[in-house]
Amino acid sequence: MLRPNKPIDMHKLRLLVRLFFQEISGRQAAHLTGLSRNTVRLYWTRIKELNWPEERWDALSDLELNRLLISTKIGESNDPRYQVLKALLPSIAKELRRPRMTIARQWDQYRKHHPDGFGKTAFTKHVQQFRQRHTGYMVQHYTPGDKLMVDYTGDKLHYLDKETGEYVACEVFVAILPYSQYTYCEAQRNQKQETFIESCENAFHFYQGVPLAVIPDNLKSAVVKTNRYEPKITRPIMLLLNTTVPLFFQRVWRSRETRLLLKVQLSCSIKAFTSM
């Protein structure tokens, strides 16, 4: 039995609309659709709120019906708090793309300007639903040992020099096998070419093997000129290509154009968080 707040199949949704206009009881509708009476009551309440004729409901596409009865919950359209938050959701989603920005911080700012607004739980739910509806995803299928994704953490980490007592900034190199999410990371003094190549070689030794392709982000230490199809690679990297990896830097991806490097970026975030 489905919960009242869980979306149902589209064919059952259309059946509920037809049964509503046939004026049968909620008990009978629940028996015919296999849903609970609470679920039937939930969607019928939304249909009553809109007060549309049956012909208008029949003319709706599946996408339009989904937006009316599933994406928008009962009572949201009449709740002034939701109307205020709805106008803020695009800017909130944009702010959440910034490094170290969280929903909790956005909620704090929201409550400062709207003290009578939603609580933290409801605010988080609406933000997550908005991001899910406006974010595209592509399923990636990986082969074991086929690719190695590499990147550096966005923020530098620090270690304590015992001799001087100073905190020294360092770069953190991260490599991950996307099939198993087996991760390797190490701290380095900089992101220069020789350091980057050294980190790649250390990763090969750690994994005890060489992948068919190494896929980085647009690193300055490896890419002279970015290009969607044929990026210009630095000479030291080309030499490494000829001696180790058959398809080194098969293609340089832009993180804004694909979610392929998400696993590496997420791993970078984890490493930065655990070091704080």
Short mmCIF file of N, CA and C in Angstrom, two decimals, residues 41-220:
data_model
loop_
_atom_site.label_atom_id
_atom_site.label_comp_id
_atom_site.label_asym_id
_atom_site.label_seq_id
_atom_site.Cartn_x
_atom_site.Cartn_y
_atom_site.Cartn_z
N ARG A 41 -7.89 10.29 -0.98
CA ARG A 41 -8.35 11.57 -0.44
C ARG A 41 -7.35 12.69 -0.73
N LEU A 42 -6.05 12.35 -0.70
CA LEU A 42 -5.00 13.34 -0.95
C LEU A 42 -5.12 13.93 -2.35
N TYR A 43 -5.23 13.06 -3.36
CA TYR A 43 -5.29 13.54 -4.74
C TYR A 43 -6.65 14.14 -5.07
N TRP A 44 -7.71 13.60 -4.52
CA TRP A 44 -9.04 14.18 -4.77
C TRP A 44 -9.16 15.59 -4.18
N THR A 45 -8.50 15.82 -3.06
CA THR A 45 -8.52 17.16 -2.47
C THR A 45 -7.87 18.16 -3.41
N ARG A 46 -6.76 17.75 -4.03
CA ARG A 46 -6.07 18.62 -4.99
C ARG A 46 -6.97 18.91 -6.20
N ILE A 47 -7.68 17.90 -6.68
CA ILE A 47 -8.58 18.07 -7.82
C ILE A 47 -9.71 19.04 -7.47
N LYS A 48 -10.23 18.94 -6.24
CA LYS A 48 -11.28 19.85 -5.80
C LYS A 48 -10.77 21.29 -5.72
N GLU A 49 -9.52 21.47 -5.27
CA GLU A 49 -8.94 22.81 -5.15
C GLU A 49 -8.89 23.51 -6.50
N LEU A 50 -8.52 22.77 -7.55
CA LEU A 50 -8.41 23.38 -8.88
C LEU A 50 -9.77 23.67 -9.50
N ASN A 51 -10.78 22.82 -9.19
CA ASN A 51 -12.15 23.06 -9.66
C ASN A 51 -12.21 23.18 -11.19
N TRP A 52 -11.60 22.23 -11.86
CA TRP A 52 -11.61 22.19 -13.33
C TRP A 52 -12.66 21.20 -13.82
N PRO A 53 -13.19 21.41 -15.04
CA PRO A 53 -14.11 20.41 -15.62
C PRO A 53 -13.35 19.16 -16.06
N GLU A 54 -14.08 18.09 -16.23
CA GLU A 54 -13.46 16.81 -16.59
C GLU A 54 -12.75 16.89 -17.94
N GLU A 55 -13.30 17.65 -18.86
CA GLU A 55 -12.69 17.76 -20.20
C GLU A 55 -11.30 18.36 -20.13
N ARG A 56 -11.11 19.29 -19.23
CA ARG A 56 -9.80 19.92 -19.10
C ARG A 56 -8.77 18.94 -18.54
N TRP A 57 -9.21 18.11 -17.62
CA TRP A 57 -8.29 17.10 -17.06
C TRP A 57 -7.91 16.07 -18.12
N ASP A 58 -8.87 15.67 -18.95
CA ASP A 58 -8.58 14.68 -20.00
C ASP A 58 -7.61 15.22 -21.03
N ALA A 59 -7.59 16.52 -21.22
CA ALA A 59 -6.71 17.11 -22.23
C ALA A 59 -5.28 17.29 -21.76
N LEU A 60 -5.03 17.08 -20.49
CA LEU A 60 -3.68 17.27 -19.95
C LEU A 60 -2.75 16.16 -20.40
N SER A 61 -1.48 16.52 -20.66
CA SER A 61 -0.45 15.50 -20.95
C SER A 61 0.03 14.89 -19.65
N ASP A 62 0.80 13.80 -19.74
CA ASP A 62 1.32 13.16 -18.54
C ASP A 62 2.20 14.11 -17.74
N LEU A 63 3.01 14.92 -18.45
CA LEU A 63 3.89 15.86 -17.77
C LEU A 63 3.10 16.91 -17.02
N GLU A 64 2.06 17.44 -17.65
CA GLU A 64 1.23 18.45 -16.99
C GLU A 64 0.49 17.88 -15.79
N LEU A 65 0.01 16.65 -15.94
CA LEU A 65 -0.69 16.00 -14.83
C LEU A 65 0.26 15.74 -13.68
N ASN A 66 1.47 15.37 -14.01
CA ASN A 66 2.49 15.13 -12.98
C ASN A 66 2.78 16.41 -12.20
N ARG A 67 2.91 17.51 -12.89
CA ARG A 67 3.21 18.78 -12.22
C ARG A 67 2.06 19.22 -11.32
N LEU A 68 0.84 18.95 -11.75
CA LEU A 68 -0.32 19.41 -10.98
C LEU A 68 -0.58 18.57 -9.74
N LEU A 69 -0.44 17.25 -9.86
CA LEU A 69 -0.86 16.37 -8.78
C LEU A 69 0.28 15.70 -8.03
N ILE A 70 1.48 15.70 -8.59
CA ILE A 70 2.60 15.02 -7.92
C ILE A 70 3.67 16.01 -7.52
N SER A 71 4.17 16.82 -8.47
CA SER A 71 5.25 17.75 -8.15
C SER A 71 4.79 18.81 -7.15
N THR A 72 3.52 19.23 -7.24
CA THR A 72 2.97 20.22 -6.32
C THR A 72 2.09 19.54 -5.30
N LYS A 73 2.44 19.64 -4.04
CA LYS A 73 1.69 18.97 -3.00
C LYS A 73 0.47 19.80 -2.59
N ILE A 74 -0.45 19.14 -1.94
CA ILE A 74 -1.69 19.77 -1.53
C ILE A 74 -1.41 20.93 -0.59
N GLY A 75 -2.06 22.05 -0.85
CA GLY A 75 -1.96 23.18 0.05
C GLY A 75 -0.81 24.12 -0.28
N GLU A 76 0.16 23.69 -1.13
CA GLU A 76 1.30 24.54 -1.43
C GLU A 76 0.86 25.79 -2.19
N SER A 77 -0.06 25.62 -3.15
CA SER A 77 -0.46 26.75 -3.98
C SER A 77 -1.14 27.85 -3.17
N ASN A 78 -1.75 27.49 -2.04
CA ASN A 78 -2.46 28.47 -1.23
C ASN A 78 -1.65 28.92 -0.02
N ASP A 79 -0.47 28.40 0.15
CA ASP A 79 0.35 28.75 1.31
C ASP A 79 1.23 29.94 0.94
N PRO A 80 1.04 31.10 1.56
CA PRO A 80 1.87 32.28 1.21
C PRO A 80 3.34 32.06 1.49
N ARG A 81 3.68 31.22 2.47
CA ARG A 81 5.09 30.94 2.75
C ARG A 81 5.73 30.24 1.57
N TYR A 82 4.99 29.32 0.95
CA TYR A 82 5.54 28.60 -0.20
C TYR A 82 5.72 29.53 -1.40
N GLN A 83 4.79 30.45 -1.59
CA GLN A 83 4.92 31.39 -2.71
C GLN A 83 6.17 32.25 -2.57
N VAL A 84 6.47 32.65 -1.34
CA VAL A 84 7.69 33.43 -1.10
C VAL A 84 8.93 32.58 -1.36
N LEU A 85 8.92 31.36 -0.83
CA LEU A 85 10.08 30.48 -1.01
C LEU A 85 10.24 30.08 -2.47
N LYS A 86 9.14 29.88 -3.17
CA LYS A 86 9.20 29.48 -4.58
C LYS A 86 9.96 30.50 -5.42
N ALA A 87 9.77 31.78 -5.10
CA ALA A 87 10.49 32.82 -5.83
C ALA A 87 11.97 32.84 -5.51
N LEU A 88 12.34 32.32 -4.34
CA LEU A 88 13.74 32.32 -3.93
C LEU A 88 14.49 31.06 -4.35
N LEU A 89 13.77 30.01 -4.72
CA LEU A 89 14.41 28.72 -4.99
C LEU A 89 15.48 28.77 -6.09
N PRO A 90 15.27 29.47 -7.22
CA PRO A 90 16.34 29.52 -8.24
C PRO A 90 17.64 30.11 -7.71
N SER A 91 17.56 31.21 -6.95
CA SER A 91 18.78 31.81 -6.41
C SER A 91 19.41 30.93 -5.33
N ILE A 92 18.59 30.23 -4.55
CA ILE A 92 19.12 29.32 -3.53
C ILE A 92 19.87 28.17 -4.19
N ALA A 93 19.28 27.60 -5.24
CA ALA A 93 19.94 26.51 -5.95
C ALA A 93 21.26 26.97 -6.57
N LYS A 94 21.29 28.21 -7.05
CA LYS A 94 22.53 28.74 -7.62
C LYS A 94 23.60 28.92 -6.56
N GLU A 95 23.20 29.41 -5.39
CA GLU A 95 24.16 29.60 -4.30
C GLU A 95 24.73 28.27 -3.81
N LEU A 96 23.94 27.21 -3.88
CA LEU A 96 24.39 25.90 -3.40
C LEU A 96 25.48 25.30 -4.28
N ARG A 97 25.71 25.87 -5.47
CA ARG A 97 26.80 25.40 -6.32
C ARG A 97 28.15 25.93 -5.85
N ARG A 98 28.13 26.93 -4.99
CA ARG A 98 29.38 27.50 -4.50
C ARG A 98 30.05 26.55 -3.52
N PRO A 99 31.39 26.55 -3.46
CA PRO A 99 32.10 25.69 -2.52
C PRO A 99 31.73 25.98 -1.07
N ARG A 100 31.54 24.93 -0.30
CA ARG A 100 31.26 24.98 1.14
C ARG A 100 29.90 25.60 1.47
N MET A 101 29.07 25.83 0.48
CA MET A 101 27.72 26.33 0.75
C MET A 101 26.80 25.14 1.02
N THR A 102 26.01 25.23 2.06
CA THR A 102 25.12 24.14 2.46
C THR A 102 23.69 24.65 2.56
N ILE A 103 22.75 23.70 2.59
CA ILE A 103 21.35 24.05 2.75
C ILE A 103 21.12 24.68 4.12
N ALA A 104 21.85 24.21 5.13
CA ALA A 104 21.70 24.77 6.48
C ALA A 104 22.04 26.26 6.50
N ARG A 105 23.10 26.65 5.80
CA ARG A 105 23.47 28.07 5.74
C ARG A 105 22.42 28.88 5.00
N GLN A 106 21.89 28.30 3.93
CA GLN A 106 20.85 28.99 3.18
C GLN A 106 19.59 29.16 4.02
N TRP A 107 19.28 28.15 4.83
CA TRP A 107 18.11 28.25 5.69
C TRP A 107 18.30 29.35 6.74
N ASP A 108 19.51 29.47 7.29
CA ASP A 108 19.78 30.54 8.26
C ASP A 108 19.54 31.92 7.64
N GLN A 109 20.00 32.11 6.41
CA GLN A 109 19.78 33.39 5.73
C GLN A 109 18.30 33.61 5.43
N TYR A 110 17.63 32.53 5.05
CA TYR A 110 16.19 32.61 4.74
C TYR A 110 15.39 33.02 5.97
N ARG A 111 15.68 32.45 7.15
CA ARG A 111 14.94 32.77 8.36
C ARG A 111 15.24 34.17 8.89
N LYS A 112 16.42 34.68 8.58
CA LYS A 112 16.74 36.05 9.00
C LYS A 112 15.83 37.06 8.30
N HIS A 113 15.55 36.79 7.01
CA HIS A 113 14.70 37.70 6.25
C HIS A 113 13.22 37.32 6.33
N HIS A 114 12.94 36.05 6.66
CA HIS A 114 11.56 35.57 6.74
C HIS A 114 11.40 34.75 8.03
N PRO A 115 11.31 35.42 9.16
CA PRO A 115 11.24 34.69 10.44
C PRO A 115 9.99 33.83 10.59
N ASP A 116 8.93 34.12 9.83
CA ASP A 116 7.71 33.31 9.89
C ASP A 116 7.66 32.27 8.78
N GLY A 117 8.81 32.02 8.12
CA GLY A 117 8.84 31.08 7.01
C GLY A 117 8.90 29.64 7.46
N PHE A 118 9.22 28.76 6.51
CA PHE A 118 9.27 27.33 6.78
C PHE A 118 10.37 27.00 7.78
N GLY A 119 10.18 25.90 8.51
CA GLY A 119 11.22 25.37 9.37
C GLY A 119 12.31 24.71 8.54
N LYS A 120 13.34 24.25 9.21
CA LYS A 120 14.50 23.70 8.50
C LYS A 120 14.15 22.45 7.71
N THR A 121 13.31 21.57 8.27
CA THR A 121 12.96 20.33 7.58
C THR A 121 12.18 20.60 6.31
N ALA A 122 11.14 21.43 6.40
CA ALA A 122 10.32 21.75 5.23
C ALA A 122 11.13 22.53 4.20
N PHE A 123 11.98 23.44 4.65
CA PHE A 123 12.82 24.21 3.74
C PHE A 123 13.75 23.28 2.96
N THR A 124 14.38 22.34 3.66
CA THR A 124 15.28 21.38 3.01
C THR A 124 14.54 20.54 1.99
N LYS A 125 13.34 20.10 2.33
CA LYS A 125 12.55 19.27 1.41
C LYS A 125 12.23 20.03 0.13
N HIS A 126 11.79 21.27 0.24
CA HIS A 126 11.43 22.06 -0.95
C HIS A 126 12.65 22.35 -1.81
N VAL A 127 13.78 22.64 -1.19
CA VAL A 127 15.00 22.92 -1.95
C VAL A 127 15.46 21.67 -2.69
N GLN A 128 15.45 20.53 -2.02
CA GLN A 128 15.89 19.29 -2.66
C GLN A 128 14.96 18.90 -3.81
N GLN A 129 13.66 19.07 -3.62
CA GLN A 129 12.71 18.76 -4.70
C GLN A 129 12.92 19.68 -5.89
N PHE A 130 13.20 20.95 -5.64
CA PHE A 130 13.44 21.89 -6.74
C PHE A 130 14.71 21.50 -7.51
N ARG A 131 15.76 21.15 -6.79
CA ARG A 131 17.02 20.79 -7.45
C ARG A 131 16.86 19.50 -8.25
N GLN A 132 16.09 18.55 -7.76
CA GLN A 132 15.88 17.32 -8.49
C GLN A 132 15.10 17.56 -9.77
N ARG A 133 14.13 18.47 -9.73
CA ARG A 133 13.33 18.73 -10.93
C ARG A 133 14.09 19.52 -11.98
N HIS A 134 15.14 20.27 -11.56
CA HIS A 134 15.86 21.14 -12.50
C HIS A 134 17.30 20.70 -12.74
N THR A 135 17.59 19.46 -12.41
CA THR A 135 18.94 18.94 -12.63
C THR A 135 18.86 17.71 -13.51
N GLY A 136 19.65 17.70 -14.59
CA GLY A 136 19.69 16.54 -15.47
C GLY A 136 20.79 15.57 -15.07
N TYR A 137 20.52 14.29 -15.24
CA TYR A 137 21.49 13.26 -14.89
C TYR A 137 21.67 12.31 -16.07
N MET A 138 22.87 11.78 -16.18
CA MET A 138 23.16 10.79 -17.20
C MET A 138 23.81 9.58 -16.55
N VAL A 139 23.26 8.42 -16.77
CA VAL A 139 23.79 7.20 -16.18
C VAL A 139 25.09 6.82 -16.87
N GLN A 140 26.13 6.58 -16.08
CA GLN A 140 27.43 6.20 -16.62
C GLN A 140 27.70 4.74 -16.27
N HIS A 141 28.14 3.98 -17.25
CA HIS A 141 28.48 2.58 -17.04
C HIS A 141 30.00 2.43 -17.18
N TYR A 142 30.63 1.80 -16.22
CA TYR A 142 32.08 1.69 -16.18
C TYR A 142 32.52 0.23 -16.23
N THR A 143 33.72 0.05 -16.74
CA THR A 143 34.36 -1.27 -16.80
C THR A 143 35.49 -1.30 -15.78
N PRO A 144 35.66 -2.38 -15.04
CA PRO A 144 36.74 -2.43 -14.03
C PRO A 144 38.11 -2.16 -14.65
N GLY A 145 38.84 -1.22 -14.06
CA GLY A 145 40.19 -0.91 -14.51
C GLY A 145 40.28 -0.18 -15.83
N ASP A 146 39.15 0.26 -16.38
CA ASP A 146 39.18 0.89 -17.70
C ASP A 146 39.66 2.33 -17.63
N LYS A 147 39.16 3.10 -16.67
CA LYS A 147 39.48 4.51 -16.55
C LYS A 147 39.92 4.85 -15.14
N LEU A 148 40.78 5.86 -15.06
CA LEU A 148 41.21 6.43 -13.79
C LEU A 148 40.95 7.92 -13.86
N MET A 149 40.14 8.46 -12.94
CA MET A 149 39.82 9.88 -12.92
C MET A 149 40.67 10.58 -11.88
N VAL A 150 41.25 11.71 -12.24
CA VAL A 150 42.17 12.42 -11.35
C VAL A 150 41.78 13.89 -11.26
N ASP A 151 42.08 14.48 -10.11
CA ASP A 151 41.79 15.90 -9.91
C ASP A 151 42.48 16.34 -8.63
N TYR A 152 42.47 17.63 -8.38
CA TYR A 152 42.97 18.20 -7.12
C TYR A 152 41.80 18.75 -6.32
N THR A 153 41.93 18.74 -5.00
CA THR A 153 40.90 19.33 -4.16
C THR A 153 40.84 20.83 -4.41
N GLY A 154 39.66 21.40 -4.30
CA GLY A 154 39.50 22.82 -4.58
C GLY A 154 40.25 23.70 -3.59
N ASP A 155 40.20 23.35 -2.31
CA ASP A 155 40.87 24.14 -1.28
C ASP A 155 42.16 23.46 -0.85
N LYS A 156 43.17 24.25 -0.57
CA LYS A 156 44.42 23.69 -0.09
C LYS A 156 44.28 23.23 1.36
N LEU A 157 44.98 22.16 1.67
CA LEU A 157 45.04 21.69 3.05
C LEU A 157 46.34 22.17 3.68
N HIS A 158 46.50 21.95 4.96
CA HIS A 158 47.67 22.44 5.67
C HIS A 158 48.21 21.36 6.61
N TYR A 159 49.53 21.39 6.79
CA TYR A 159 50.16 20.50 7.77
C TYR A 159 51.07 21.35 8.67
N LEU A 160 51.36 20.83 9.84
CA LEU A 160 52.15 21.57 10.82
C LEU A 160 53.62 21.17 10.70
N ASP A 161 54.45 22.16 10.45
CA ASP A 161 55.89 21.94 10.42
C ASP A 161 56.40 21.91 11.86
N LYS A 162 56.84 20.75 12.32
CA LYS A 162 57.25 20.59 13.72
C LYS A 162 58.47 21.43 14.07
N GLU A 163 59.33 21.70 13.07
CA GLU A 163 60.54 22.47 13.34
C GLU A 163 60.25 23.96 13.49
N THR A 164 59.41 24.50 12.64
CA THR A 164 59.12 25.94 12.67
C THR A 164 57.82 26.27 13.39
N GLY A 165 56.94 25.27 13.53
CA GLY A 165 55.65 25.51 14.16
C GLY A 165 54.66 26.23 13.26
N GLU A 166 54.94 26.31 11.97
CA GLU A 166 54.06 26.99 11.03
C GLU A 166 53.18 25.99 10.29
N TYR A 167 52.02 26.47 9.87
CA TYR A 167 51.14 25.67 9.03
C TYR A 167 51.51 25.93 7.57
N VAL A 168 51.80 24.85 6.86
CA VAL A 168 52.24 24.95 5.47
C VAL A 168 51.12 24.46 4.55
N ALA A 169 50.79 25.26 3.54
CA ALA A 169 49.74 24.88 2.60
C ALA A 169 50.25 23.83 1.63
N CYS A 170 49.39 22.91 1.23
CA CYS A 170 49.77 21.87 0.28
C CYS A 170 48.57 21.51 -0.60
N GLU A 171 48.87 21.01 -1.77
CA GLU A 171 47.84 20.53 -2.69
C GLU A 171 47.53 19.07 -2.38
N VAL A 172 46.32 18.65 -2.69
CA VAL A 172 45.93 17.25 -2.46
C VAL A 172 45.48 16.66 -3.79
N PHE A 173 46.21 15.68 -4.26
CA PHE A 173 45.90 14.98 -5.49
C PHE A 173 44.99 13.79 -5.16
N VAL A 174 43.94 13.63 -5.96
CA VAL A 174 42.98 12.54 -5.73
C VAL A 174 42.77 11.78 -7.03
N ALA A 175 42.82 10.45 -6.94
CA ALA A 175 42.54 9.58 -8.09
C ALA A 175 41.51 8.55 -7.65
N ILE A 176 40.65 8.18 -8.57
CA ILE A 176 39.59 7.23 -8.23
C ILE A 176 39.27 6.34 -9.43
N LEU A 177 39.05 5.06 -9.16
CA LEU A 177 38.55 4.13 -10.16
C LEU A 177 37.03 4.16 -10.09
N PRO A 178 36.34 4.68 -11.11
CA PRO A 178 34.90 4.92 -10.99
C PRO A 178 34.07 3.66 -10.81
N TYR A 179 34.54 2.51 -11.30
CA TYR A 179 33.74 1.29 -11.17
C TYR A 179 33.60 0.87 -9.71
N SER A 180 34.72 0.88 -8.98
CA SER A 180 34.72 0.44 -7.58
C SER A 180 34.78 1.59 -6.59
N GLN A 181 35.04 2.82 -7.10
CA GLN A 181 35.25 4.01 -6.28
C GLN A 181 36.44 3.84 -5.33
N TYR A 182 37.39 3.01 -5.74
CA TYR A 182 38.62 2.82 -4.98
C TYR A 182 39.47 4.08 -5.15
N THR A 183 39.78 4.75 -4.06
CA THR A 183 40.35 6.10 -4.10
C THR A 183 41.77 6.13 -3.55
N TYR A 184 42.60 6.93 -4.22
CA TYR A 184 43.97 7.19 -3.77
C TYR A 184 44.15 8.70 -3.68
N CYS A 185 44.77 9.17 -2.62
CA CYS A 185 45.06 10.60 -2.51
C CYS A 185 46.40 10.80 -1.83
N GLU A 186 47.03 11.92 -2.13
CA GLU A 186 48.31 12.25 -1.53
C GLU A 186 48.47 13.76 -1.51
N ALA A 187 49.22 14.25 -0.54
CA ALA A 187 49.53 15.68 -0.44
C ALA A 187 50.80 15.96 -1.22
N GLN A 188 50.79 17.08 -1.96
CA GLN A 188 51.94 17.49 -2.76
C GLN A 188 52.21 18.97 -2.54
N ARG A 189 53.42 19.39 -2.87
CA ARG A 189 53.83 20.77 -2.62
C ARG A 189 53.22 21.75 -3.62
N ASN A 190 52.86 21.28 -4.83
CA ASN A 190 52.29 22.18 -5.84
C ASN A 190 51.58 21.36 -6.90
N GLN A 191 51.12 22.03 -7.96
CA GLN A 191 50.43 21.36 -9.06
C GLN A 191 51.23 21.44 -10.37
N LYS A 192 52.54 21.55 -10.28
CA LYS A 192 53.37 21.64 -11.47
C LYS A 192 53.35 20.32 -12.25
N GLN A 193 53.86 20.38 -13.49
CA GLN A 193 53.82 19.21 -14.36
C GLN A 193 54.54 18.01 -13.74
N GLU A 194 55.76 18.25 -13.25
CA GLU A 194 56.53 17.13 -12.72
C GLU A 194 55.87 16.54 -11.47
N THR A 195 55.24 17.41 -10.68
CA THR A 195 54.55 16.93 -9.49
C THR A 195 53.31 16.14 -9.86
N PHE A 196 52.60 16.61 -10.87
CA PHE A 196 51.40 15.91 -11.31
C PHE A 196 51.74 14.53 -11.88
N ILE A 197 52.82 14.47 -12.68
CA ILE A 197 53.23 13.18 -13.24
C ILE A 197 53.67 12.23 -12.13
N GLU A 198 54.37 12.76 -11.15
CA GLU A 198 54.79 11.95 -10.01
C GLU A 198 53.58 11.38 -9.26
N SER A 199 52.56 12.20 -9.09
CA SER A 199 51.36 11.74 -8.41
C SER A 199 50.65 10.65 -9.20
N CYS A 200 50.59 10.81 -10.53
CA CYS A 200 49.98 9.78 -11.36
C CYS A 200 50.74 8.46 -11.26
N GLU A 201 52.07 8.54 -11.29
CA GLU A 201 52.87 7.33 -11.17
C GLU A 201 52.68 6.67 -9.80
N ASN A 202 52.61 7.48 -8.75
CA ASN A 202 52.36 6.93 -7.42
C ASN A 202 51.00 6.23 -7.35
N ALA A 203 50.02 6.80 -8.05
CA ALA A 203 48.70 6.17 -8.09
C ALA A 203 48.77 4.83 -8.82
N PHE A 204 49.55 4.75 -9.91
CA PHE A 204 49.70 3.48 -10.63
C PHE A 204 50.31 2.42 -9.72
N HIS A 205 51.32 2.82 -8.96
CA HIS A 205 51.95 1.87 -8.03
C HIS A 205 50.96 1.45 -6.94
N PHE A 206 50.15 2.39 -6.48
CA PHE A 206 49.18 2.07 -5.45
C PHE A 206 48.16 1.06 -5.95
N TYR A 207 47.67 1.25 -7.18
CA TYR A 207 46.68 0.34 -7.76
C TYR A 207 47.33 -0.92 -8.33
N GLN A 208 48.67 -0.93 -8.41
CA GLN A 208 49.41 -2.08 -8.96
C GLN A 208 48.97 -2.38 -10.39
N GLY A 209 48.80 -1.33 -11.17
CA GLY A 209 48.42 -1.51 -12.56
C GLY A 209 48.21 -0.17 -13.23
N VAL A 210 48.03 -0.21 -14.55
CA VAL A 210 47.85 0.99 -15.35
C VAL A 210 46.51 0.88 -16.09
N PRO A 211 45.65 1.89 -15.99
CA PRO A 211 44.35 1.84 -16.70
C PRO A 211 44.52 2.10 -18.18
N LEU A 212 43.45 1.89 -18.93
CA LEU A 212 43.50 2.20 -20.36
C LEU A 212 43.46 3.70 -20.62
N ALA A 213 42.87 4.45 -19.72
CA ALA A 213 42.76 5.90 -19.92
C ALA A 213 42.75 6.59 -18.57
N VAL A 214 43.41 7.75 -18.54
CA VAL A 214 43.38 8.63 -17.36
C VAL A 214 42.62 9.89 -17.76
N ILE A 215 41.58 10.22 -17.01
CA ILE A 215 40.72 11.34 -17.36
C ILE A 215 40.83 12.41 -16.27
N PRO A 216 41.40 13.57 -16.58
CA PRO A 216 41.49 14.66 -15.61
C PRO A 216 40.44 15.72 -15.89
N ASP A 217 40.40 16.70 -15.03
CA ASP A 217 39.68 17.93 -15.33
C ASP A 217 40.63 18.80 -16.15
N ASN A 218 40.27 20.04 -16.43
CA ASN A 218 41.13 20.91 -17.23
C ASN A 218 42.27 21.46 -16.37
N LEU A 219 43.23 20.62 -16.06
CA LEU A 219 44.35 21.01 -15.21
C LEU A 219 45.38 21.79 -16.02
N LYS A 220 45.87 22.90 -15.48
CA LYS A 220 46.88 23.70 -16.18
C LYS A 220 48.19 22.94 -16.31
#
